[in-house]
C-alpha positions as protocol buffer text, in pm:
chain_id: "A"
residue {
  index: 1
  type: UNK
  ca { x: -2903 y: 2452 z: 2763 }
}
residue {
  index: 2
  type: UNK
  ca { x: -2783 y: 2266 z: 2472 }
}
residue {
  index: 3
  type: UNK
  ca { x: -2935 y: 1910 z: 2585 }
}
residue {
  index: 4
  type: UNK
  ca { x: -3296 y: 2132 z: 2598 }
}
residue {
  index: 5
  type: UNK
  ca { x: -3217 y: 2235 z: 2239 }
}
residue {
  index: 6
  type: UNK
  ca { x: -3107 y: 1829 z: 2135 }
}
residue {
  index: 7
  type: UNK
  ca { x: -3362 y: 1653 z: 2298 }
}
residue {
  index: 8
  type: UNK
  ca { x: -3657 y: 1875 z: 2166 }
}
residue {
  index: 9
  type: UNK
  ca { x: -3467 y: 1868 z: 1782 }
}
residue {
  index: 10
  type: UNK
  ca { x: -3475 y: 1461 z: 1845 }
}
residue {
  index: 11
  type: UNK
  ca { x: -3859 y: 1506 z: 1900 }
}
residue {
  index: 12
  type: UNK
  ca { x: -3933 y: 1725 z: 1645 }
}
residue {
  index: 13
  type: UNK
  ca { x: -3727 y: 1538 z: 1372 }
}
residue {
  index: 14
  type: UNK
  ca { x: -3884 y: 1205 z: 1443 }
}
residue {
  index: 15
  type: UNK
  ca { x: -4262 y: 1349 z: 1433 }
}
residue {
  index: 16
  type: UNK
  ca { x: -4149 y: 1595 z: 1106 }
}
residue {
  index: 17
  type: UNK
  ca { x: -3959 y: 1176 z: 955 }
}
residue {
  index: 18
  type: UNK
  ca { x: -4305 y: 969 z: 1053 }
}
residue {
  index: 19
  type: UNK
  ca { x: -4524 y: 1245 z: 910 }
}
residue {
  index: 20
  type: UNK
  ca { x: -4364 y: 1331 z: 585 }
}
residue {
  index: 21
  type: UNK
  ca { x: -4362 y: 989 z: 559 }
}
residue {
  index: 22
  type: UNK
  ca { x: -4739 y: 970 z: 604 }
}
residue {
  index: 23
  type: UNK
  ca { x: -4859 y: 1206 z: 424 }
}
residue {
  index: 24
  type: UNK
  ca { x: -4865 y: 1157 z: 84 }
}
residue {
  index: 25
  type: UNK
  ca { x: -4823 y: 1463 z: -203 }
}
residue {
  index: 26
  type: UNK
  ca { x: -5109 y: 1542 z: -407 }
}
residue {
  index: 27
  type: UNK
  ca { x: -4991 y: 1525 z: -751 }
}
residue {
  index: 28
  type: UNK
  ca { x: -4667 y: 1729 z: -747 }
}
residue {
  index: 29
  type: UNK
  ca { x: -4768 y: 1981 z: -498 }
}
residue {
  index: 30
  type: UNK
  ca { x: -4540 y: 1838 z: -139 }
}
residue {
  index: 31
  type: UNK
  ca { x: -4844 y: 1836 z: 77 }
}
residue {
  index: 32
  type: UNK
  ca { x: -4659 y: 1691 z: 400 }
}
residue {
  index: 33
  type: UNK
  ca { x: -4414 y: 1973 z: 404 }
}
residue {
  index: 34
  type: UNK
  ca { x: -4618 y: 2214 z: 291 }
}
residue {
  index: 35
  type: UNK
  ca { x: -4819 y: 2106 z: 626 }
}
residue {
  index: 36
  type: UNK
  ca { x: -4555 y: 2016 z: 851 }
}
residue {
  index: 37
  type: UNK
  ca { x: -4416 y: 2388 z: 776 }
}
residue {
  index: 38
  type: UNK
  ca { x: -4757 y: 2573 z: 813 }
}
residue {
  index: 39
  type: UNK
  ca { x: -4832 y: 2399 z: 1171 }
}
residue {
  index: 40
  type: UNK
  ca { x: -4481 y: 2415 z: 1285 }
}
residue {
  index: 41
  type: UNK
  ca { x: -4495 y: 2804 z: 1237 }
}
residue {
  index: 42
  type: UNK
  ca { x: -4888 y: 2780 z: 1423 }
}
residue {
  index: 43
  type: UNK
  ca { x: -4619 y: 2639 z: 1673 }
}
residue {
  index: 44
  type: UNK
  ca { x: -4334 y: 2835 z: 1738 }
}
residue {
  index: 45
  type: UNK
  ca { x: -4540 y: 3153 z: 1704 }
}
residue {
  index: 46
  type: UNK
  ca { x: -4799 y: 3026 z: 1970 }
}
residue {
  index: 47
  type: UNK
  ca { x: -4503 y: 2928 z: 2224 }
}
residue {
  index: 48
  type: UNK
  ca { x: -4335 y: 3223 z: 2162 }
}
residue {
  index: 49
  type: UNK
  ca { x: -4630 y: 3470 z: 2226 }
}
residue {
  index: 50
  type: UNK
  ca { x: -4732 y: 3259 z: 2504 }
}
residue {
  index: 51
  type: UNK
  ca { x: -4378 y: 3235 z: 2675 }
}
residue {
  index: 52
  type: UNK
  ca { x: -4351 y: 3646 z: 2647 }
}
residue {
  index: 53
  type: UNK
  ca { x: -4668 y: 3666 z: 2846 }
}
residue {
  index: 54
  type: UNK
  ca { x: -4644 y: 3395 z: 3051 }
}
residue {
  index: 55
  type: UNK
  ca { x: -4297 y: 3410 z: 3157 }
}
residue {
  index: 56
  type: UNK
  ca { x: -4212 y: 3074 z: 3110 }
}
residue {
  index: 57
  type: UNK
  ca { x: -3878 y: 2929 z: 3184 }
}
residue {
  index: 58
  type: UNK
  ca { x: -3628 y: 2944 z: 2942 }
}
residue {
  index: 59
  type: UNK
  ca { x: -3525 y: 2584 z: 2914 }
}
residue {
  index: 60
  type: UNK
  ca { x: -3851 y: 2498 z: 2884 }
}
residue {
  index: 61
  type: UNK
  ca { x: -3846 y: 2755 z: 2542 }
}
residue {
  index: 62
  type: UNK
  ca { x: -3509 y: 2636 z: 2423 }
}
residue {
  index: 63
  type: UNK
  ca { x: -3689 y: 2265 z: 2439 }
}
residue {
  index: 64
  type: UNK
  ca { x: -4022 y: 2364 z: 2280 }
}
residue {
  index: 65
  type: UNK
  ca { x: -3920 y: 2680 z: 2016 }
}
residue {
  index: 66
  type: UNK
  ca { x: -3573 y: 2635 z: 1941 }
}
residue {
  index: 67
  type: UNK
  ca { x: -3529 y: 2236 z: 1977 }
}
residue {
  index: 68
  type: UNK
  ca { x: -3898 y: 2087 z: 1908 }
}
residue {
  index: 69
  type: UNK
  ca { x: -3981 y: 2353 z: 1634 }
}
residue {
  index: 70
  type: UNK
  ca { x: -3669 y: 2347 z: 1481 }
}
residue {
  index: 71
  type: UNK
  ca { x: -3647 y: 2009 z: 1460 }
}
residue {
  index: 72
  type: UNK
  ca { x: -4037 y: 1989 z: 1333 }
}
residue {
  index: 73
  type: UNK
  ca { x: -3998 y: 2251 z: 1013 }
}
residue {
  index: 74
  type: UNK
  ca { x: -3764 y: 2221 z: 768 }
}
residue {
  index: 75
  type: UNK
  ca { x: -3667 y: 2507 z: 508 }
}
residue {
  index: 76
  type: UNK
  ca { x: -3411 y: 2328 z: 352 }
}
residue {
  index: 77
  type: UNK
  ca { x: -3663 y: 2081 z: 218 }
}
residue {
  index: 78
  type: UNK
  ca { x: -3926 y: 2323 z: 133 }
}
residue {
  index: 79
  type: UNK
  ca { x: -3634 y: 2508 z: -66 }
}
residue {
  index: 80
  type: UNK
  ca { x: -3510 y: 2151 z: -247 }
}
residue {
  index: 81
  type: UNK
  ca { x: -3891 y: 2063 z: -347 }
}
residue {
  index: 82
  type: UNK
  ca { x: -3938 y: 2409 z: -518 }
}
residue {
  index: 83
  type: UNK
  ca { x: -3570 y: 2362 z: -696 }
}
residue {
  index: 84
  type: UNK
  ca { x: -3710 y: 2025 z: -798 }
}
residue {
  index: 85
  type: UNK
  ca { x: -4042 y: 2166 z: -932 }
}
residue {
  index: 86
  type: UNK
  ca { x: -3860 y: 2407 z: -1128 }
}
residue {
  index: 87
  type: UNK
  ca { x: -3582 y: 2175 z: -1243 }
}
residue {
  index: 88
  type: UNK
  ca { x: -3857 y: 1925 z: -1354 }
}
residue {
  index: 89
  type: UNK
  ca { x: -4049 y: 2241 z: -1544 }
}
residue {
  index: 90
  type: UNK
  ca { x: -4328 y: 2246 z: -1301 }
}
residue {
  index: 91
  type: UNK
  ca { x: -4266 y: 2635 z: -1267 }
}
residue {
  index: 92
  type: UNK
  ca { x: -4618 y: 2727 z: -1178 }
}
residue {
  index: 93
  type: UNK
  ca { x: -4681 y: 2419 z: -915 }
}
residue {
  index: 94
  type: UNK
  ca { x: -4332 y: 2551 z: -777 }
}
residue {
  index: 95
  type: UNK
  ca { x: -4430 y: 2912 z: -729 }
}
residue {
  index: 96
  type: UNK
  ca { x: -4774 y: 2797 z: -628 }
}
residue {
  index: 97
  type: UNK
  ca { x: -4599 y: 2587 z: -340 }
}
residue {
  index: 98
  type: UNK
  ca { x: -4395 y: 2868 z: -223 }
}
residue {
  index: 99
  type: UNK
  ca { x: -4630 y: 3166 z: -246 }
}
residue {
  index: 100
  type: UNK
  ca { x: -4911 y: 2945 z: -36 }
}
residue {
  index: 101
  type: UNK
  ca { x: -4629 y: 2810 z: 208 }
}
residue {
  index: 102
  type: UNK
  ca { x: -4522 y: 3167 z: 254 }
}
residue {
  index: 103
  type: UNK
  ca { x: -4885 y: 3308 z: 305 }
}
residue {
  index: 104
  type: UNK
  ca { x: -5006 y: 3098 z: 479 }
}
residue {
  index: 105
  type: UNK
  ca { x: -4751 y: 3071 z: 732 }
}
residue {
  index: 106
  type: UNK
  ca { x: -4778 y: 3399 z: 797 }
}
residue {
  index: 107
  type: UNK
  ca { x: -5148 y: 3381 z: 885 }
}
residue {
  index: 108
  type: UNK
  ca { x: -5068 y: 3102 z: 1134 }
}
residue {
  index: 109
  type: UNK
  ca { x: -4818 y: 3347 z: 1335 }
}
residue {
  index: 110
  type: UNK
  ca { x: -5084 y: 3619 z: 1307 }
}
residue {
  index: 111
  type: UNK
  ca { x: -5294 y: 3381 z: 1438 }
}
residue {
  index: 112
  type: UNK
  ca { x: -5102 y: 3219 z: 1711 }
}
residue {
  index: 113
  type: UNK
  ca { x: -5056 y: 3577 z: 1845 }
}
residue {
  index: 114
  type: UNK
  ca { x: -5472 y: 3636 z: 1815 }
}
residue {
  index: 115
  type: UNK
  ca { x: -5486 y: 3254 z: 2016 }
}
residue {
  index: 116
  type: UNK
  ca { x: -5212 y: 3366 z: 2287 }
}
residue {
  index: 117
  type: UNK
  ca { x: -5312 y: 3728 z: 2377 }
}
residue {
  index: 118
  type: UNK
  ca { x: -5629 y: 3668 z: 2386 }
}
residue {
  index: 119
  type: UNK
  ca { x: -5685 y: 3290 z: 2521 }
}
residue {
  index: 120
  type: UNK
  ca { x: -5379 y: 3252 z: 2751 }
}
């Protein structure tokens, strides 16, 4: 099960490296993580609610939600760019970051569920 979990990770990382690496920040505000985190969530929420109903196999879920998605999102840079914001006393660009990152990744679970009970 482990290899699953690696080789997704390995994917995930690379896409989450070339595409914070693309995706330039507007201003101060981290745009490529703040999208990199939003999608990833769409993600894992969609494969999750669509592995529940679908059955799927669980390798195939390690690989995808726990590898892939994992790899993909990254909290531990989201948390670093809002210490950074605050350290460099853009407080309200910081709080802005997190409250919208929080939000709105919410709404893309909601509606991953919405796309995967209803679609799949």
């Amino acid at each position: 099960m482990y290899i699953f979990v690696g080789l997704g990770g390995a994917l995930g990382s690379l896409l989450r490296y070339f595409l914070s690496t693309t995706i330039k920040s507007q201003g101060d505000f981290p745009l490529g993580t703040f999208l990199i985190n939003v999608v990833g969530t769409f993600l894992i929420g969609l494969i999750a609610f669509y592995a529940e109903k679908n059955n799927l196999d669980s390798r195939l879920v390690l690989f995808l939600k726990v590898g892939f998605c994992g790899g993909f999102t990254t909290f531990s840079t989201f948390a670093f760019e809002i210490f950074n914001l605050g350290d460099n006393q853009k407080f309200g660009t910081g709080i802005f970051y997190a409250f919208l990152s929080i939000i709105l990744s919410l709404f893309a679970i909601y509606l991953a569920r919405e796309i995967a009970v209803k679609a799949f």
